[in-house]
Short mmCIF file of C-alpha atoms and ligand atoms in Angstrom, two decimals:
data_model
loop_
_atom_site.label_atom_id
_atom_site.label_comp_id
_atom_site.label_asym_id
_atom_site.label_seq_id
_atom_site.Cartn_x
_atom_site.Cartn_y
_atom_site.Cartn_z
CA MET A 1 -15.63 -30.63 4.38
CA GLN A 2 -14.36 -33.83 5.87
CA PRO A 3 -11.64 -36.13 4.60
CA ALA A 4 -14.54 -38.41 3.64
CA ASP A 5 -14.75 -36.33 0.43
CA LEU A 6 -11.53 -37.96 -0.62
CA PRO A 7 -11.63 -40.92 -2.99
CA GLU A 8 -10.83 -44.24 -1.42
CA LEU A 9 -7.70 -46.16 -2.23
CA LYS A 10 -8.91 -49.66 -2.93
CA ASP A 11 -5.67 -51.32 -3.92
CA TYR A 12 -2.29 -50.38 -5.25
CA SER A 13 -2.82 -51.30 -8.88
CA PRO A 14 -1.75 -48.57 -11.33
CA ALA A 15 -5.39 -47.98 -12.38
CA SER A 16 -6.52 -47.64 -8.81
CA LEU A 17 -3.60 -45.30 -7.99
CA ASP A 18 -4.44 -43.18 -11.04
CA SER A 19 -8.03 -42.76 -10.03
CA TYR A 20 -7.10 -42.14 -6.38
CA PHE A 21 -4.53 -39.42 -7.03
CA GLY A 22 -6.49 -38.04 -10.00
CA GLY A 23 -9.59 -37.80 -7.83
CA ILE A 24 -7.72 -36.00 -5.06
CA LEU A 25 -6.22 -33.50 -7.49
CA ALA A 26 -9.62 -32.88 -9.08
CA LEU A 27 -11.12 -32.21 -5.66
CA PHE A 28 -8.28 -29.83 -4.84
CA GLU A 29 -8.66 -28.05 -8.16
CA LYS A 30 -12.35 -27.51 -7.50
CA GLU A 31 -11.71 -26.06 -4.07
CA ALA A 32 -8.75 -23.95 -5.22
CA ALA A 33 -10.84 -22.42 -7.98
CA ALA A 34 -13.43 -21.35 -5.40
CA ALA A 35 -10.85 -19.77 -3.06
CA GLY A 36 -10.74 -16.16 -4.21
CA THR A 37 -10.09 -14.08 -1.11
CA PRO A 38 -6.93 -14.23 1.02
CA ASP A 39 -9.10 -15.69 3.82
CA GLU A 40 -10.41 -18.46 1.64
CA LEU A 41 -6.92 -19.21 0.43
CA GLU A 42 -5.76 -19.54 4.01
CA GLN A 43 -8.62 -21.95 4.73
CA LEU A 44 -7.58 -23.96 1.68
CA ARG A 45 -4.00 -24.07 2.90
CA ILE A 46 -4.97 -25.26 6.37
CA ARG A 47 -7.35 -27.91 4.98
CA TRP A 48 -4.86 -29.34 2.52
CA ILE A 49 -1.35 -28.81 3.76
CA GLY A 50 -1.89 -27.84 7.42
CA ARG A 51 0.87 -29.50 9.43
CA LYS A 52 -1.33 -31.50 11.79
CA GLN A 53 -4.65 -32.05 10.15
CA GLY A 54 -4.03 -31.21 6.51
CA LEU A 55 -5.45 -33.77 4.08
CA LEU A 56 -1.98 -34.43 2.70
CA VAL A 57 -0.94 -35.78 6.12
CA GLY A 58 -3.70 -38.39 5.92
CA ILE A 59 -2.82 -39.23 2.36
CA SER A 60 0.81 -39.70 3.28
CA GLU A 61 -0.37 -42.31 5.80
CA ASP A 62 -1.96 -44.24 2.94
CA VAL A 63 1.31 -43.98 1.08
CA LYS A 64 3.20 -45.43 4.01
CA LYS A 65 0.82 -48.38 4.14
CA ALA A 66 1.69 -49.35 0.57
CA PRO A 67 3.32 -52.77 0.14
CA ALA A 68 7.08 -52.49 -0.17
CA ASP A 69 7.19 -53.21 -3.91
CA GLN A 70 4.62 -50.47 -4.65
CA ARG A 71 6.03 -47.85 -2.33
CA ARG A 72 8.25 -46.26 -4.92
CA GLU A 73 5.41 -45.86 -7.41
CA VAL A 74 3.01 -44.53 -4.79
CA GLY A 75 5.66 -42.16 -3.42
CA LYS A 76 6.26 -40.70 -6.86
CA ARG A 77 2.59 -39.97 -7.35
CA PHE A 78 2.29 -38.53 -3.88
CA ASN A 79 5.21 -36.16 -4.51
CA ALA A 80 3.69 -35.05 -7.82
CA LEU A 81 0.41 -34.35 -6.04
CA LYS A 82 2.16 -32.45 -3.29
CA SER A 83 4.09 -30.24 -5.67
CA ALA A 84 0.88 -29.52 -7.58
CA ILE A 85 -0.96 -28.49 -4.42
CA GLU A 86 1.61 -26.58 -2.36
CA PRO A 87 2.30 -23.57 -4.58
CA ARG A 88 -1.40 -23.08 -5.12
CA CYS A 89 -1.87 -22.57 -1.38
CA ASP A 90 0.81 -19.89 -1.22
CA PRO A 91 -0.86 -16.47 -1.55
CA GLU A 92 1.93 -14.99 -3.65
CA GLN A 93 2.25 -17.86 -6.09
CA ALA A 94 -1.48 -18.51 -6.22
CA GLN A 95 -1.95 -14.96 -7.38
CA ALA A 96 0.66 -15.30 -10.05
CA ARG A 97 -0.83 -18.49 -11.41
CA THR A 98 -4.56 -18.09 -11.18
CA PRO A 99 -6.07 -15.00 -12.70
CA SER A 100 -7.84 -12.98 -9.99
CA ALA A 101 -11.57 -12.43 -10.24
CA ALA A 102 -10.85 -8.87 -11.39
CA GLU A 103 -8.53 -10.11 -14.12
CA SER A 104 -11.05 -12.57 -15.46
CA ALA A 105 -13.68 -9.86 -15.34
CA ALA A 106 -11.34 -7.52 -17.23
CA GLU A 107 -11.46 -9.84 -20.20
CA SER A 108 -15.16 -9.34 -20.48
CA ILE A 109 -15.02 -5.52 -20.21
CA ASP A 110 -16.03 -3.62 -23.32
CA ILE A 111 -13.13 -1.21 -23.71
CA THR A 112 -15.09 0.94 -26.14
CA LEU A 113 -17.41 2.07 -23.32
CA PRO A 114 -16.60 5.42 -21.68
CA GLY A 115 -14.41 5.03 -18.55
CA THR A 116 -15.23 5.84 -14.94
CA ARG A 117 -15.25 9.59 -14.59
CA ARG A 118 -13.24 10.91 -11.64
CA ALA A 119 -14.53 14.34 -10.73
CA LEU A 120 -11.82 17.00 -10.58
CA GLY A 121 -11.52 18.55 -7.16
CA ALA A 122 -11.52 22.28 -6.56
CA GLU A 123 -9.42 24.35 -4.20
CA HIS A 124 -11.57 25.12 -1.16
CA PRO A 125 -12.57 28.81 -1.12
CA LEU A 126 -10.87 29.26 2.26
CA ILE A 127 -7.58 27.72 1.18
CA ARG A 128 -7.82 29.67 -2.04
CA THR A 129 -8.33 32.96 -0.20
CA MET A 130 -5.47 32.15 2.15
CA ASN A 131 -3.19 31.36 -0.80
CA GLU A 132 -4.20 34.56 -2.55
CA ILE A 133 -3.36 36.64 0.51
CA VAL A 134 -0.05 34.85 0.95
CA THR A 135 0.79 35.38 -2.74
CA VAL A 136 0.30 39.15 -2.43
CA PHE A 137 2.85 39.28 0.39
CA ALA A 138 5.19 36.77 -1.22
CA ALA A 139 5.46 39.20 -4.13
CA MET A 140 6.74 41.80 -1.62
CA GLY A 141 9.49 39.47 -0.43
CA TYR A 142 7.70 37.80 2.47
CA SER A 143 8.37 34.16 3.23
CA VAL A 144 5.72 31.79 4.59
CA GLY A 145 5.81 30.23 8.04
CA LEU A 146 3.67 27.80 10.00
CA GLY A 147 3.35 27.01 13.69
CA PRO A 148 1.62 24.61 16.08
CA GLU A 149 -2.11 24.76 16.79
CA VAL A 150 -1.57 23.46 20.32
CA GLU A 151 0.36 26.18 22.11
CA THR A 152 1.63 26.96 25.55
CA ASP A 153 0.17 29.81 27.56
CA TYR A 154 3.56 31.50 27.20
CA TYR A 155 3.54 31.71 23.40
CA ASN A 156 -0.17 32.38 22.97
CA PHE A 157 -0.28 35.12 25.65
CA GLU A 158 2.67 35.99 27.83
CA SER A 159 5.29 36.42 25.12
CA LEU A 160 2.81 38.67 23.31
CA ASN A 161 2.62 40.94 26.31
CA PHE A 162 -0.65 39.56 27.74
CA PRO A 163 0.53 39.04 31.34
CA PRO A 164 -1.39 36.57 33.58
CA GLY A 165 -4.69 38.15 34.61
CA HIS A 166 -4.48 40.83 31.91
CA PRO A 167 -8.00 41.79 30.84
CA ALA A 168 -7.09 41.45 27.13
CA ARG A 169 -6.97 37.68 27.68
CA ASP A 170 -10.74 37.79 28.16
CA THR A 171 -11.25 38.93 24.58
CA GLN A 172 -9.89 35.60 23.42
CA ASP A 173 -12.21 32.85 24.63
CA THR A 174 -9.60 30.19 25.04
CA LEU A 175 -10.08 26.44 24.71
CA VAL A 176 -7.61 24.93 27.15
CA ILE A 177 -6.26 21.39 27.16
CA ALA A 178 -7.41 19.32 30.16
CA GLN A 179 -5.22 18.30 33.10
CA GLN A 180 -2.61 21.03 32.84
CA GLU A 181 -3.18 22.40 36.32
CA ARG A 182 -0.03 20.91 37.81
CA LYS A 183 2.20 22.74 35.35
CA PRO A 184 3.33 26.33 35.85
CA LEU A 185 0.92 28.64 34.00
CA ARG A 186 3.39 29.45 31.24
CA ASP A 187 3.72 25.79 30.23
CA ARG A 188 0.02 24.92 30.20
CA LEU A 189 -1.27 23.83 26.82
CA LEU A 190 -4.16 25.41 24.97
CA MET A 191 -5.53 25.67 21.44
CA ARG A 192 -3.98 28.79 19.95
CA THR A 193 -6.52 31.61 19.77
CA HIS A 194 -4.59 33.47 17.08
CA THR A 195 -1.62 33.00 14.75
CA SER A 196 0.40 35.71 16.56
CA PRO A 197 2.43 33.19 18.67
CA VAL A 198 4.14 32.15 15.44
CA GLN A 199 5.64 35.66 15.32
CA ILE A 200 7.51 34.79 18.49
CA HIS A 201 8.58 31.29 17.36
CA THR A 202 9.89 32.78 14.12
CA MET A 203 11.87 35.53 15.81
CA GLU A 204 13.33 33.09 18.32
CA GLN A 205 14.52 30.96 15.42
CA GLN A 206 15.92 33.59 13.11
CA PRO A 207 17.55 36.98 13.57
CA PRO A 208 16.31 40.11 11.77
CA PRO A 209 15.71 41.25 9.08
CA LEU A 210 12.49 39.28 8.87
CA ARG A 211 9.46 39.38 6.62
CA ILE A 212 7.01 36.56 7.08
CA VAL A 213 3.34 35.68 6.60
CA ILE A 214 1.75 32.89 8.58
CA PRO A 215 -1.53 31.34 7.45
CA GLY A 216 -3.22 28.98 9.89
CA LYS A 217 -6.13 27.62 11.86
CA VAL A 218 -7.11 29.09 15.22
CA HIS A 219 -9.60 28.07 17.92
CA ARG A 220 -11.92 29.98 20.20
CA ASN A 221 -14.69 29.02 22.55
CA ASP A 222 -17.26 30.93 20.48
CA ALA A 223 -20.81 29.81 19.78
CA ALA A 224 -21.33 29.14 16.09
CA ASP A 225 -23.64 31.49 14.19
CA ALA A 226 -23.79 32.91 10.67
CA THR A 227 -20.53 34.83 11.14
CA HIS A 228 -18.73 32.91 13.93
CA SER A 229 -17.15 29.50 14.11
CA PRO A 230 -15.09 28.06 16.99
CA ILE A 231 -12.45 27.07 14.45
CA PHE A 232 -11.43 29.64 11.88
CA HIS A 233 -8.39 30.88 9.96
CA GLN A 234 -6.06 33.83 10.12
CA VAL A 235 -3.14 35.18 8.17
CA GLU A 236 -0.52 36.82 10.35
CA GLY A 237 2.27 39.05 9.11
CA LEU A 238 5.50 40.32 10.62
CA CYS A 239 8.21 42.59 9.32
CA VAL A 240 11.29 43.43 11.39
CA ASP A 241 14.33 45.42 10.32
CA THR A 242 16.20 48.57 11.20
CA ASN A 243 14.14 51.76 10.77
CA ILE A 244 10.77 50.17 10.06
CA THR A 245 8.15 52.85 10.59
CA PHE A 246 4.39 53.22 10.72
CA SER A 247 4.45 54.53 7.15
CA ASP A 248 6.00 51.24 6.04
CA LEU A 249 3.07 49.49 7.70
CA LYS A 250 0.55 51.78 6.01
CA GLY A 251 2.18 51.50 2.60
CA THR A 252 2.48 47.72 2.81
CA LEU A 253 -1.12 47.12 3.85
CA ASP A 254 -2.51 49.70 1.43
CA HIS A 255 -0.66 47.98 -1.41
CA ALA A 256 -1.78 44.52 -0.21
CA MET A 257 -5.46 45.54 -0.08
CA LYS A 258 -5.27 47.05 -3.55
CA ALA A 259 -3.53 43.97 -4.92
CA PHE A 260 -6.17 41.78 -3.34
CA PHE A 261 -9.42 43.70 -3.88
CA GLY A 262 -8.56 45.93 -6.83
CA SER A 263 -6.63 49.15 -7.29
CA SER A 264 -9.60 51.46 -6.60
CA VAL A 265 -9.84 50.26 -2.98
CA LYS A 266 -8.86 52.83 -0.34
CA THR A 267 -7.62 52.08 3.19
CA ARG A 268 -7.85 53.97 6.44
CA PHE A 269 -6.30 53.34 9.85
CA PHE A 270 -8.09 53.73 13.18
CA PRO A 271 -6.49 53.70 16.63
CA SER A 272 -7.04 50.38 18.35
CA PHE A 273 -5.49 48.22 21.04
CA PHE A 274 -3.53 44.98 20.98
CA PRO A 275 -1.15 44.14 23.83
CA PHE A 276 1.69 43.21 21.46
CA THR A 277 1.63 46.33 19.26
CA GLU A 278 2.09 49.97 20.15
CA PRO A 279 0.58 51.94 18.55
CA SER A 280 -2.14 49.57 17.28
CA ALA A 281 -4.65 50.16 14.52
CA ASP A 282 -7.68 48.64 12.86
CA VAL A 283 -7.62 48.83 9.09
CA GLN A 284 -10.74 49.55 7.11
CA ILE A 285 -11.11 49.38 3.35
CA SER A 286 -13.59 51.33 1.25
CA CYS A 287 -16.66 49.14 0.75
CA ILE A 288 -16.04 46.81 -2.19
CA PHE A 289 -19.78 46.51 -2.84
CA CYS A 290 -20.75 50.17 -3.15
CA GLY A 291 -17.36 51.78 -3.74
CA GLY A 292 -17.76 53.82 -0.54
CA ARG A 293 -21.13 55.43 -1.24
CA GLY A 294 -22.83 53.46 1.53
CA CYS A 295 -24.92 50.28 1.28
CA ARG A 296 -26.44 47.52 3.41
CA LYS A 297 -23.17 45.53 3.42
CA CYS A 298 -21.16 48.40 4.97
CA LYS A 299 -24.09 49.54 7.13
CA GLN A 300 -24.20 52.76 5.09
CA SER A 301 -20.74 53.77 6.36
CA GLY A 302 -18.85 53.20 3.10
CA TRP A 303 -16.10 51.33 5.02
CA ILE A 304 -15.48 47.73 6.03
CA GLU A 305 -13.19 46.75 8.89
CA LEU A 306 -10.76 44.09 7.82
CA LEU A 307 -7.69 43.62 9.98
CA GLY A 308 -5.66 44.51 13.04
CA CYS A 309 -2.11 45.78 12.97
CA GLY A 310 0.48 47.87 14.71
CA MET A 311 4.13 48.49 15.49
CA VAL A 312 5.63 45.60 17.43
CA ASP A 313 5.71 46.59 21.11
CA PRO A 314 9.32 46.95 22.34
CA ALA A 315 8.35 44.76 25.32
CA VAL A 316 7.76 41.86 22.88
CA PHE A 317 11.20 42.35 21.33
CA GLY A 318 12.61 42.48 24.87
CA LEU A 319 11.29 38.98 25.64
CA VAL A 320 12.51 37.56 22.32
CA ALA A 321 15.95 39.14 22.86
CA ARG A 322 16.54 36.77 25.78
CA GLN A 323 16.98 34.06 23.13
CA GLN A 324 17.91 36.12 20.06
CA PRO A 325 19.90 39.15 21.27
CA ALA A 326 19.64 40.74 17.79
CA TYR A 327 16.04 41.71 18.62
CA ASP A 328 17.30 44.61 20.69
CA PRO A 329 14.37 47.06 20.79
CA LYS A 330 16.86 49.93 20.72
CA LYS A 331 18.27 48.81 17.38
CA ILE A 332 15.36 47.36 15.42
CA SER A 333 11.68 48.01 14.89
CA GLY A 334 8.87 46.25 13.12
CA PHE A 335 5.20 45.97 12.36
CA ALA A 336 2.70 43.15 12.54
CA PHE A 337 -0.78 42.51 11.23
CA GLY A 338 -3.40 39.81 11.45
CA MET A 339 -6.58 39.14 9.50
CA GLY A 340 -9.45 36.70 9.57
CA VAL A 341 -9.63 34.63 6.39
CA GLU A 342 -13.31 33.61 6.63
CA ARG A 343 -14.54 37.19 6.65
CA ILE A 344 -12.45 38.06 3.61
CA ALA A 345 -13.53 34.91 1.73
CA MET A 346 -17.19 35.53 2.56
CA MET A 347 -16.93 39.08 1.32
CA LYS A 348 -15.03 38.20 -1.80
CA TYR A 349 -17.31 35.32 -2.82
CA GLY A 350 -20.59 36.65 -1.45
CA ILE A 351 -21.03 33.84 1.09
CA GLY A 352 -23.75 34.64 3.61
CA ASP A 353 -23.27 31.90 6.19
CA ILE A 354 -19.86 30.88 7.53
CA SER A 355 -21.00 27.28 8.15
CA GLN A 356 -21.21 26.72 4.40
CA LEU A 357 -17.43 26.87 4.35
CA TYR A 358 -17.25 23.81 6.59
CA SER A 359 -20.23 21.85 5.29
CA GLY A 360 -18.37 19.81 2.68
CA ASP A 361 -21.48 20.17 0.52
CA MET A 362 -20.44 19.54 -3.08
CA ARG A 363 -23.21 21.76 -4.44
CA PHE A 364 -21.62 24.66 -2.56
CA LEU A 365 -17.99 23.77 -3.29
CA GLU A 366 -18.54 23.10 -6.99
CA GLN A 367 -19.25 26.78 -7.52
CA PHE A 368 -15.59 27.60 -6.89
CA ARG A 369 -14.13 25.39 -9.58
N1 DAH B 401 -3.94 38.37 16.95
C1 DAH B 401 -5.00 39.35 16.79
C2 DAH B 401 -6.35 38.69 17.02
O1 DAH B 401 -6.47 37.51 16.80
C3 DAH B 401 -4.95 39.97 15.42
C4 DAH B 401 -3.78 40.85 15.25
C5 DAH B 401 -3.87 42.20 15.55
C6 DAH B 401 -2.57 40.34 14.84
C7 DAH B 401 -2.81 43.04 15.42
C8 DAH B 401 -1.47 41.20 14.68
C9 DAH B 401 -1.61 42.56 14.98
O2 DAH B 401 -0.27 40.76 14.28
O3 DAH B 401 -0.52 43.37 14.86
O4 DAH B 401 -7.26 39.34 17.41
#
């Protein structure tokens, strides 16, 4: 719009001044009513009271041209116009004065109609499973810890007794962070392949006795299929004190499995290998589907493998003791365990394909409400 929209000031008679200033105000009112958004309000401000080209600048020129005996009268009207316009161009005051579009609409809303329904969310089955596992251990006096997903080679491997080049590193298809080659191996960053490095962080930060569970996300360079995902979850556990024995480990995990799957579940321990535990074991539970008689789910064996565990290797304590001397492998002992959350959740809820857990599909998630 050009200043040409403005009424013309023919002479300085009171009637002419009235129609001139009245006309300007009416024009402003019309434009102000149409300026709803902050952008439009800003345009309005620039057009009317912009310092260089605002319409008020032009109008003030007219005022200055008034004959001396009329100047007072004209000035008064100009000031009244100005104080009517200015606050309406200020976003804060404009909002306070003019009802927003939403406010005017609110007046026409029928409050007897039902409101907008906001669907209640549900705890994701993975988070729920993780919380349930953590709760079982919390009841036995374990606290809960967390650690970083981006780790150094030292914490993910070396401190856990996987020396450089150790073949056990190959079982963990590691996703490494780019451009780390200039750093010494121990400082190179990678996505943690398991939650076990948090055992080390925790011990470095606090002396024994220690009982802690660590739920978290881990990453491996695995191709996705019905039972694998490159990102998955684990719950790690660690207990360190004087005189902790393998029977403490067995009793703790047997109790935890019964608390989690039901008191009729049995456990059994098989020799296994992990670099950071000695001895190491895999834990199996009696098949929760057939009660141990043998079915398709347990491949007719009656048992399902669920987690890894073992007595903390003294070599691991030895490394930690450099920072926390209380982890003297001659004085303390401990056990550790780690389990995959997806597998447990899939078993517990009868989920056949791991990718459903990450699909975000409401039809799937709604079943867990
Ligand atoms: N970190 C192992 C893995 O991801 C799992 C594990 C096994 C953790 C034995 C433990 C343990 O704490 O004692 O394969």
